[in-house]
XYZ file of C-alpha atoms in Angstrom:
488
model
C -28.216 0.375 -39.730
C -31.248 1.329 -37.547
C -31.940 5.010 -37.290
C -31.158 6.888 -34.036
C -33.845 7.222 -31.534
C -35.448 10.494 -31.054
C -34.057 12.730 -28.349
C -35.214 15.982 -26.859
C -31.761 16.735 -25.542
C -29.324 18.922 -27.249
C -27.821 17.079 -30.196
C -24.273 15.874 -30.034
C -22.250 13.917 -32.461
C -22.105 10.706 -30.193
C -25.713 10.620 -29.255
C -26.680 11.031 -32.842
C -25.114 7.684 -33.799
C -27.291 4.612 -34.457
C -27.772 1.986 -31.742
C -25.410 -0.463 -33.361
C -22.503 2.002 -33.146
C -23.409 2.914 -29.530
C -23.428 -0.790 -28.637
C -19.881 -1.154 -29.948
C -18.878 1.804 -27.675
C -20.584 0.243 -24.646
C -19.229 -3.183 -25.244
C -15.655 -1.769 -25.078
C -16.384 -0.625 -21.614
C -16.218 -4.419 -20.697
C -18.777 -3.952 -17.916
C -22.574 -3.976 -17.802
C -22.507 -1.729 -14.747
C -20.408 0.929 -16.508
C -22.653 0.683 -19.651
C -25.836 1.135 -17.453
C -24.367 4.335 -15.903
C -24.319 5.923 -19.338
C -28.126 6.154 -19.061
C -27.704 9.307 -16.945
C -26.101 11.248 -19.932
C -29.450 11.856 -21.691
C -32.746 10.361 -22.591
C -31.094 9.080 -25.785
C -28.816 6.706 -23.777
C -31.444 5.373 -21.397
C -32.583 2.553 -23.519
C -29.245 1.663 -25.209
C -27.418 -0.436 -22.700
C -30.206 -2.892 -22.082
C -30.346 -3.801 -25.773
C -26.509 -4.503 -26.013
C -25.644 -7.755 -27.898
C -23.060 -8.681 -25.300
C -23.318 -8.615 -21.514
C -20.219 -8.483 -19.408
C -20.255 -8.885 -15.575
C -17.035 -8.864 -13.646
C -14.475 -6.588 -15.088
C -13.506 -4.650 -11.855
C -11.387 -5.920 -8.957
C -12.951 -6.294 -5.577
C -12.921 -3.286 -3.211
C -11.031 -3.270 0.106
C -14.157 -4.608 1.892
C -15.228 -7.815 0.349
C -18.404 -7.422 -1.852
C -21.393 -9.461 -0.761
C -22.244 -12.353 -3.054
C -25.841 -11.704 -2.559
C -25.546 -8.085 -3.615
C -23.651 -8.986 -6.712
C -26.098 -11.783 -7.639
C -28.982 -9.370 -7.119
C -27.438 -6.798 -9.500
C -26.860 -9.456 -12.143
C -30.445 -10.784 -11.819
C -31.723 -7.188 -12.219
C -29.518 -6.519 -15.243
C -30.616 -9.761 -16.981
C -34.241 -9.072 -16.407
C -33.863 -5.625 -18.025
C -32.159 -7.036 -21.123
C -34.273 -6.835 -24.218
C -31.883 -8.669 -26.597
C -33.405 -11.764 -27.978
C -30.086 -13.128 -29.316
C -26.912 -12.333 -27.349
C -23.558 -12.865 -28.876
C -21.982 -13.390 -25.449
C -22.913 -13.495 -21.758
C -19.877 -13.180 -19.473
C -20.207 -13.501 -15.633
C -16.742 -13.462 -13.959
C -17.081 -13.332 -10.171
C -13.618 -14.506 -9.091
C -12.267 -11.034 -8.753
C -15.359 -9.487 -7.339
C -16.521 -11.834 -4.498
C -14.526 -14.095 -2.247
C -17.376 -16.241 -0.739
C -19.439 -18.914 -2.245
C -22.206 -18.307 -4.767
C -24.856 -20.980 -4.199
C -26.275 -23.054 -7.036
C -29.745 -21.471 -6.731
C -28.317 -18.115 -7.667
C -26.424 -19.574 -10.644
C -29.356 -21.641 -12.090
C -31.312 -18.512 -13.390
C -28.238 -17.373 -15.175
C -27.708 -20.563 -16.921
C -31.433 -20.735 -17.874
C -31.165 -17.115 -19.265
C -28.147 -18.088 -21.232
C -29.826 -21.274 -22.610
C -32.631 -19.104 -24.121
C -30.900 -16.013 -25.232
C -27.230 -16.727 -26.119
C -26.326 -17.640 -29.705
C -22.570 -17.249 -29.164
C -20.438 -17.599 -26.012
C -21.533 -18.457 -22.549
C -18.779 -17.661 -20.101
C -19.406 -18.183 -16.343
C -16.625 -18.209 -13.729
C -17.478 -18.495 -10.071
C -15.146 -17.734 -7.076
C -12.912 -20.688 -6.500
C -10.731 -19.810 -3.452
C -10.611 -18.134 -0.059
C -13.226 -20.475 1.521
C -13.042 -23.953 3.189
C -13.234 -27.026 1.176
C -16.738 -28.628 0.839
C -17.211 -31.630 3.111
C -17.960 -35.009 1.566
C -21.553 -35.277 0.829
C -22.214 -31.417 0.999
C -21.452 -30.621 -2.603
C -24.260 -28.822 -4.578
C -25.444 -30.166 -7.856
C -25.632 -27.706 -10.728
C -27.639 -28.763 -13.716
C -26.650 -27.513 -17.111
C -29.639 -26.711 -19.210
C -29.895 -27.443 -22.854
C -28.329 -24.603 -24.855
C -29.296 -25.234 -28.476
C -27.936 -22.001 -30.025
C -24.712 -21.436 -27.968
C -21.571 -21.966 -29.948
C -19.104 -21.745 -26.996
C -19.439 -22.628 -23.313
C -16.793 -21.876 -20.765
C -17.763 -22.868 -17.133
C -15.244 -22.446 -14.296
C -16.895 -23.598 -10.991
C -15.495 -24.735 -7.716
C -14.883 -27.746 -5.557
C -18.312 -27.165 -4.011
C -20.167 -28.134 -7.071
C -21.122 -31.306 -9.058
C -21.978 -30.332 -12.613
C -24.600 -32.362 -14.259
C -25.145 -32.227 -18.013
C -28.757 -32.692 -19.230
C -29.745 -36.284 -19.922
C -31.438 -35.347 -23.189
C -31.476 -32.469 -25.656
C -29.191 -31.351 -28.316
C -26.385 -28.713 -28.125
C -26.470 -28.550 -31.901
C -24.492 -25.350 -32.422
C -21.799 -26.032 -29.715
C -18.259 -26.174 -31.064
C -16.163 -25.289 -28.014
C -16.784 -26.627 -24.494
C -14.433 -25.750 -21.464
C -15.190 -27.091 -17.988
C -12.894 -26.279 -15.025
C -12.760 -26.753 -11.262
C -15.715 -29.033 -10.611
C -16.732 -32.560 -9.928
C -18.438 -34.639 -12.655
C -19.615 -38.143 -13.408
C -17.307 -39.625 -16.112
C -20.149 -41.652 -17.691
C -22.415 -38.542 -17.852
C -19.711 -36.494 -19.429
C -18.927 -39.251 -22.057
C -22.573 -39.643 -22.948
C -23.104 -35.880 -23.192
C -20.215 -35.292 -25.435
C -20.702 -38.371 -27.608
C -24.461 -38.091 -28.163
C -25.537 -34.537 -27.594
C -22.833 -32.318 -29.108
C -22.755 -33.294 -32.857
C -20.596 -30.291 -33.911
C -18.181 -30.167 -31.031
C -14.606 -29.490 -32.194
C -12.755 -28.612 -28.933
C -13.261 -30.126 -25.514
C -11.153 -28.808 -22.556
C -11.349 -30.239 -19.113
C -9.098 -28.638 -16.530
C -8.971 -29.628 -12.720
C -12.095 -31.721 -13.137
C -12.491 -34.457 -10.476
C -13.955 -37.753 -11.519
C -14.423 -40.713 -9.222
C -11.433 -42.979 -9.268
C -13.709 -45.719 -10.782
C -15.109 -43.529 -13.494
C -14.509 -44.480 -17.076
C -14.616 -41.560 -19.462
C -15.532 -42.759 -23.002
C -15.737 -40.278 -25.781
C -16.837 -41.153 -29.287
C -17.115 -38.179 -31.613
C -17.258 -37.750 -35.415
C -16.408 -33.948 -35.095
C -13.918 -33.546 -32.201
C -10.624 -32.139 -33.353
C -8.917 -31.048 -30.092
C -9.091 -32.664 -26.533
C -7.508 -31.257 -23.406
C -7.945 -33.699 -20.490
C -6.428 -32.626 -17.216
C -8.319 -34.558 -14.438
C -7.603 -34.472 -10.707
C -8.080 -38.162 -10.178
C -6.475 -40.977 -12.245
C -9.055 -43.048 -14.197
C -9.634 -44.521 -17.527
C -9.966 -42.604 -20.788
C -11.204 -43.948 -23.977
C -11.329 -41.782 -27.082
C -12.517 -42.815 -30.509
C -12.334 -39.773 -32.840
C -11.672 -40.003 -36.524
C -11.130 -36.176 -36.860
C -8.893 -35.610 -33.738
C -5.814 -33.585 -34.482
C -4.688 -32.662 -31.053
C -4.695 -34.375 -27.657
C -3.441 -33.039 -24.367
C -3.610 -35.598 -21.504
C -2.309 -35.269 -17.963
C -2.898 -37.669 -15.085
C -4.646 -40.646 -16.417
C -4.090 -44.306 -15.381
C -5.332 -45.951 -18.532
C -5.904 -44.584 -21.927
C -6.999 -46.012 -25.298
C -6.732 -43.441 -28.188
C -8.154 -44.254 -31.761
C -7.178 -41.130 -33.835
C -6.046 -41.748 -37.434
C -5.391 -38.080 -38.190
C -3.549 -37.222 -34.970
C -0.944 -34.505 -35.369
C -0.117 -33.175 -31.972
C 0.295 -35.074 -28.598
C 0.967 -33.451 -25.275
C 1.339 -36.106 -22.562
C 2.091 -35.634 -18.894
C 2.133 -38.086 -16.011
C 2.650 -41.904 -15.953
C 2.853 -43.631 -19.343
C 2.953 -47.417 -19.711
C 2.487 -49.171 -23.057
C 0.382 -51.790 -21.150
C -2.055 -49.199 -20.034
C -1.739 -46.362 -22.655
C -2.377 -47.298 -26.304
C -2.506 -45.225 -29.529
C -4.357 -47.205 -32.141
C -4.307 -46.309 -35.812
C -2.352 -43.245 -35.033
C 0.302 -42.109 -37.592
C 4.058 -42.585 -37.080
C 4.676 -38.895 -37.789
C 3.446 -36.044 -35.657
C 3.540 -32.325 -36.122
C 4.274 -31.889 -32.409
C 5.091 -34.252 -29.478
C 5.365 -32.834 -25.968
C 6.294 -35.104 -23.078
C 7.502 -34.884 -19.442
C 10.641 -36.814 -18.473
C 11.389 -36.832 -14.735
C 13.494 -38.855 -12.344
C 12.953 -36.566 -9.339
C 9.192 -36.633 -8.848
C 7.652 -39.114 -6.263
C 7.042 -41.339 -9.314
C 9.253 -41.970 -12.340
C 7.707 -40.375 -15.396
C 9.143 -42.172 -18.461
C 8.401 -41.096 -21.998
C 10.686 -43.706 -23.625
C 7.820 -45.741 -25.060
C 5.858 -42.712 -26.403
C 8.961 -41.330 -28.177
C 9.503 -44.747 -29.784
C 5.925 -44.922 -30.834
C 6.442 -41.953 -33.310
C 9.313 -42.138 -35.767
C 9.393 -38.524 -36.853
C 8.212 -35.258 -35.216
C 8.284 -31.760 -36.591
C 8.739 -30.365 -33.115
C 9.820 -32.415 -30.152
C 9.147 -30.844 -26.736
C 10.813 -32.439 -23.625
C 10.223 -31.088 -20.049
C 13.188 -32.536 -18.078
C 13.716 -32.994 -14.344
C 16.787 -35.068 -13.317
C 17.344 -36.305 -9.830
C 20.625 -35.422 -8.023
C 23.216 -38.217 -8.018
C 24.572 -40.766 -10.325
C 21.475 -42.960 -10.529
C 19.322 -40.103 -11.850
C 21.694 -39.089 -14.473
C 22.388 -42.602 -15.664
C 18.557 -43.207 -15.986
C 18.415 -39.984 -18.121
C 21.257 -41.065 -20.436
C 19.609 -44.508 -20.964
C 16.037 -43.343 -21.517
C 17.083 -40.465 -23.762
C 19.360 -42.687 -25.920
C 16.882 -42.666 -28.851
C 14.780 -39.760 -29.813
C 12.512 -39.407 -32.896
C 13.843 -37.492 -35.869
C 12.791 -33.873 -35.482
C 13.265 -30.405 -37.137
C 12.745 -28.499 -33.790
C 14.014 -29.583 -30.495
C 12.488 -27.777 -27.444
C 13.910 -28.504 -24.029
C 12.214 -27.204 -20.773
C 14.407 -27.549 -17.729
C 11.951 -27.901 -14.848
C 14.682 -29.042 -12.514
C 18.223 -30.141 -13.296
C 20.841 -31.207 -10.660
C 23.506 -31.827 -13.305
C 25.650 -29.963 -15.802
C 23.702 -28.107 -18.489
C 26.449 -28.769 -21.163
C 26.693 -32.643 -20.769
C 22.911 -32.966 -20.659
C 22.520 -30.924 -23.734
C 25.418 -32.670 -25.499
C 23.776 -35.991 -24.861
C 20.480 -34.760 -26.516
C 22.153 -32.894 -29.388
C 24.103 -36.048 -30.476
C 20.796 -37.754 -30.971
C 19.200 -34.737 -32.809
C 22.033 -33.302 -34.781
C 19.908 -32.664 -37.902
C 17.566 -30.134 -36.217
C 16.889 -26.663 -37.819
C 15.812 -25.016 -34.595
C 16.801 -25.346 -30.986
C 14.627 -23.889 -28.085
C 15.771 -23.883 -24.538
C 13.669 -22.803 -21.503
C 15.849 -22.399 -18.433
C 14.747 -22.676 -14.810
C 14.784 -19.003 -13.686
C 14.301 -19.923 -10.033
C 17.720 -21.480 -9.905
C 20.639 -19.283 -8.509
C 22.834 -18.143 -11.378
C 25.890 -19.513 -9.734
C 24.567 -22.657 -8.112
C 26.736 -25.697 -8.653
C 24.770 -28.202 -10.790
C 26.425 -31.480 -9.636
C 28.515 -32.190 -6.625
C 28.367 -35.862 -6.757
C 31.779 -37.450 -7.037
C 32.018 -39.932 -10.009
C 28.795 -38.654 -11.750
C 29.068 -39.188 -15.458
C 27.997 -35.625 -16.121
C 31.412 -34.527 -14.723
C 33.455 -36.550 -17.206
C 35.420 -34.682 -19.853
C 33.960 -36.746 -22.687
C 30.482 -35.605 -21.660
C 31.343 -32.107 -22.887
C 32.661 -33.083 -26.206
C 30.805 -32.259 -29.465
C 33.566 -33.347 -31.837
C 31.445 -36.028 -33.658
C 28.334 -33.756 -34.211
C 27.694 -32.128 -37.563
C 25.367 -29.104 -37.245
C 24.822 -28.494 -40.908
C 21.078 -27.747 -40.611
C 20.748 -25.637 -37.505
C 19.480 -22.177 -38.418
C 18.034 -20.694 -35.210
C 18.610 -20.887 -31.443
C 16.030 -19.543 -28.981
C 16.608 -19.279 -25.308
C 14.067 -18.195 -22.818
C 14.739 -17.150 -19.198
C 18.528 -16.572 -19.948
C 20.187 -15.431 -16.627
C 23.723 -15.081 -17.958
C 25.112 -17.609 -15.473
C 28.517 -19.124 -15.862
C 26.981 -22.550 -16.722
C 24.813 -21.016 -19.475
C 27.695 -18.993 -20.897
C 29.981 -22.013 -21.101
C 27.413 -24.150 -22.845
C 26.558 -21.312 -25.387
C 30.277 -20.976 -26.108
C 30.718 -24.708 -26.551
C 27.821 -24.808 -28.999
C 28.529 -21.660 -31.077
C 32.339 -22.418 -31.400
C 31.468 -25.401 -33.725
C 33.248 -24.911 -37.056
C 30.587 -26.783 -38.918
C 27.687 -24.510 -37.746
C 27.747 -22.443 -40.876
C 23.893 -22.438 -41.465
C 23.168 -20.599 -38.134
C 21.341 -17.255 -38.844
C 20.086 -15.954 -35.508
C 20.208 -16.333 -31.763
C 17.285 -14.991 -29.695
C 17.534 -14.649 -25.907
C 14.878 -13.605 -23.414
C 15.968 -12.278 -19.988
C 13.436 -12.867 -17.165
C 11.413 -10.060 -15.618
C 13.895 -7.176 -15.395
C 15.322 -4.970 -18.106
C 18.537 -6.198 -19.729
C 21.449 -5.503 -17.423
C 24.846 -4.403 -18.548
C 26.340 -7.650 -16.947
C 24.106 -9.830 -19.113
C 24.990 -7.823 -22.214
C 28.655 -8.337 -21.523
C 28.002 -12.140 -21.279
C 26.114 -12.135 -24.587
C 28.930 -10.103 -26.257
C 31.460 -12.773 -25.153
C 29.190 -15.526 -26.518
C 28.771 -13.752 -29.748
C 32.555 -13.427 -30.221
C 32.831 -17.297 -30.275
C 30.806 -17.724 -33.372
C 33.000 -19.301 -35.944
C 33.339 -19.389 -38.886
C 29.879 -17.750 -39.324
C 30.414 -14.183 -38.026
C 27.093 -12.846 -39.421
C 24.919 -14.571 -36.880
C 22.215 -12.131 -35.794
C 21.781 -11.714 -31.873
C 18.873 -10.200 -30.283
C 18.069 -9.916 -26.521
C 14.899 -8.774 -24.784
C 13.318 -8.704 -21.375
C 9.680 -9.468 -20.676
C 8.924 -5.792 -20.336
C 10.581 -4.836 -23.622
C 8.217 -5.311 -26.625
C 10.893 -5.133 -29.294
C 14.272 -6.966 -29.389
C 17.427 -5.005 -28.954
C 19.418 -6.141 -32.038
C 23.247 -5.724 -32.280
């Protein structure tokens, strides 16, 4: 380590530490402004902050009176010009919680140019995204991304006022992680940039990015392992990636995926085998996450995708069922065949039918699971009647029968956002009273928001008393504020 700088001030243990240790202390302040204020301590500290290996702008909330974006930008410019570090591990500029008004492109460009020359690690720039009118058509500012040869990670969160332009030439040879959020882009430019200028890119994340409806995003990468694609406009996505392991796609009209090593698929939005194809993908996945809904403005059907993969280690299904007979019958039909899985995870985003009959239908098709995860809709009143439609199949007595299901593998049940409602209690009693559930070891429940109430504890005790013949099942319950489970 480098020796400490000379100081005429009275010696103290902290000031006598080498610069590398003082840098560690200042970085933990998580603010360049706070680090700069330490220069008043003594002459020893005056030259320490501007040689920090990491620069962090934007750790404090905005004061009561909105901070001027010009003043904030000026202070960032001054700090960057004072920095003497040739190789920064990280440059973080987060302005969303400091200023509310727009930061123009001409103020952001110098920060990107600074980062392109100095940063050897992570570039992290988040601009304000709300509390201002939407940009009118044709008034959006273009923001050019400079070539960053040494940066390993880039995280850019812009706003609807910008169009991000990647450079036409130049190599991002060290870049492994790229995250772009909240901006407009040209699909062809993005595809060319990722395919030809990022030879080591492993993870690409696109959130709330708006492409023109006619844009065709085509990505061909020999290194990409994870793709998160959440566009605001439906378009066409083509991915040819021999190393791809994970893909998360939401809101795409057409997709053609070539990924022979694919292990994890998270798919949301429309899915049609005529417009969405998985070529050379395996028949087994580590994880498959899909959305099934009969209540959104469009029918989201995952039937084809579930049939595309024969076995899945964990199957995650987010379910929303329309009120009435038609919605429930569609659910029963589309969920008649599920891939073989070890873990079944059900997220109830909206359910207008009985919890027990819906789960009975699913469990009859996944009786060999080892783990069951349930995520309830905490916004629903604990005593709300699920189905009031006369003649709905979910009200039939046979819809509540588990007699022909053998639970000889189920070891763990995990329930999140458990409210202790009558409906939830009845389902848990129905499930845990199964005589053949001898392998069950534990039941974990999470109560939303508040501490665990005595009423919910009484419900859980009643549920626990139904376990038969396995009386040794371990129950635990926690709230979101309680770090450790309360075991009993």
